[in-house]
């Protein structure tokens, strides 16, 4: 046997043997009854021949007394060995592996009361309610199910994991892009990882390298489990309200590998919308000293309120046909995405599925497919679907067209007065490749119409290839962050700390071509022509004439630019719509590069310049200590420009908290032609408040942030356009000769949806009409 392990073998009758192990050991020891044991050194990682010549022994064994060691809890002693052997038992140690996986996902409505069933709006669904199941103590109604069959391929060096999705069967979902999320890559929990990411929250694994600081353990049983002698351990949190699990696991005696795990979220854990969560995993030794997950079962009970109807989410995955340490050619692991979807993924009949399923469907599951298709054909379902879509997207659908967004129908500001806006866009029922959009607005104070419209042509979704053209004539707030609530939103009109009197009348024609070259790398070639005019009476464009000591008023600015935007996000995940896609983020830093060239003489453009910028952002998971978002940007503009075309740093004059803006900075307060900024936000996930008994029940979570920017400004730009647009003798737009800094402390998860920050400004405190501090709020939905 290898010294320090339980890996051993017997010789044949002639004394020949062969032994190998993944466990760390530098010696091999031989024992034969009647002979003295002998130990020899071996070199790790290579095949070698070790011969022994044993000497007879006639020594009589004396009495042996076994006493407990230093560790009073045998479960802790066992766990230390489990943790010590984690790398050996983790499948990630293998040079390569592959297997077939079958996934089945089901959603059920639960907690359905008779009062709910008897509502008039649901009379058409009577036949559905006949399928209610009460076998789990709480009535539930299966309404949705998907199945998938795929092959997983893993290579350790270079580390690559790829899934080939061979077949899917989906009840009621028409969005083709959802196929990639029905496989194994997006749903797998590896208990050997230190942190288990569940609903975007990091739970410390019960066999984490630092688990002994967060869990207590108890040894409650030992028995054979499928021919393996195992110990049954119970694990539970040392402290309340932390993101930990509670449950039991069977540990194999010889290898200290996890044989079975059954767990739920610990009582009082700071997580939203989850009434219950259960996971059960089964591992088997598919080859000597190679442990693989063979069955994975998950049950989640989603709910808004204990008394309201909720949703069960169920996932069952089974794995078979394992191939170990047989690496394929490089071409096999290559490809645009780590999830490859077969062209005929949804073109398989019932006979195929009867043979392909690892486990047959129950009669109840067979009925789900018929039931969901029938529900979708009911007019009442269409009405319910439209109401939900209106709430989340802001658009009301009518066939191939949808009107909206509804929150821009009415707004007001000092320049336009009362403003009404009507807009809309086409849907996939009109075209699956081209989307047309447009709007028209009218201000009753300036008595002018505004308008905008364009088209997007998506030639290919994945990899993405798209083209866009757009034109508009409307009011715009220069220096507004992309994430800030739009200025024509009624909430932006009401919840402001300063009037919106610094708007710019913008006429714009723009377009882009977007291409994704490889997964995670995309570029946009852009064109933009803009005419800017100051709106209202509170500011104007003025050029100082030093020769005559007079002012020359400039009516408008004209610029034409072409640009290239590049974004690299390694292994970034997306949810694809018909015309747009939403990023789910990446585990790795995201790098963005921008370059724009101002082209003089094109469409009367008066300025030539070069603008370059780079931005790096990342999300750092910190295990039980929460997570942090970091962002840094640097940029420079070469060439003289009037201040509206320089970097107008993102201010915020509303009471909404904006992650992408400086929340105590005014619009038009600072301008730069070179700049560096650093932002950091720390989400503690209740690290401190969870320890306070009275606060623990509220499930509030701490958040802290800091933002800083420093910039430079070439004073010759003032000769093009002065920054003193009020002619009061003092500059109204400032330069960043020293860093601008603001900080915030806040609480999120108030009523499970609200974040409130106290923000204070640390520099430039003498600037006029500023907010040195204030309360800002935002809606924040998170588990």
CSV table of C-alpha atoms in Angstrom, one decimal, residues 219 344 388 574 589 686 694:
chain,number,residue,atom,x,y,z
A,219,UNK,CA,-20.8,11.7,13.0
A,344,UNK,CA,-31.7,19.6,-35.3
A,388,UNK,CA,-46.8,40.6,-17.6
A,574,UNK,CA,-26.0,36.2,-22.7
A,589,UNK,CA,-12.5,41.2,-16.1
A,686,UNK,CA,-25.5,41.3,5.6
A,694,UNK,CA,-33.2,42.8,15.7
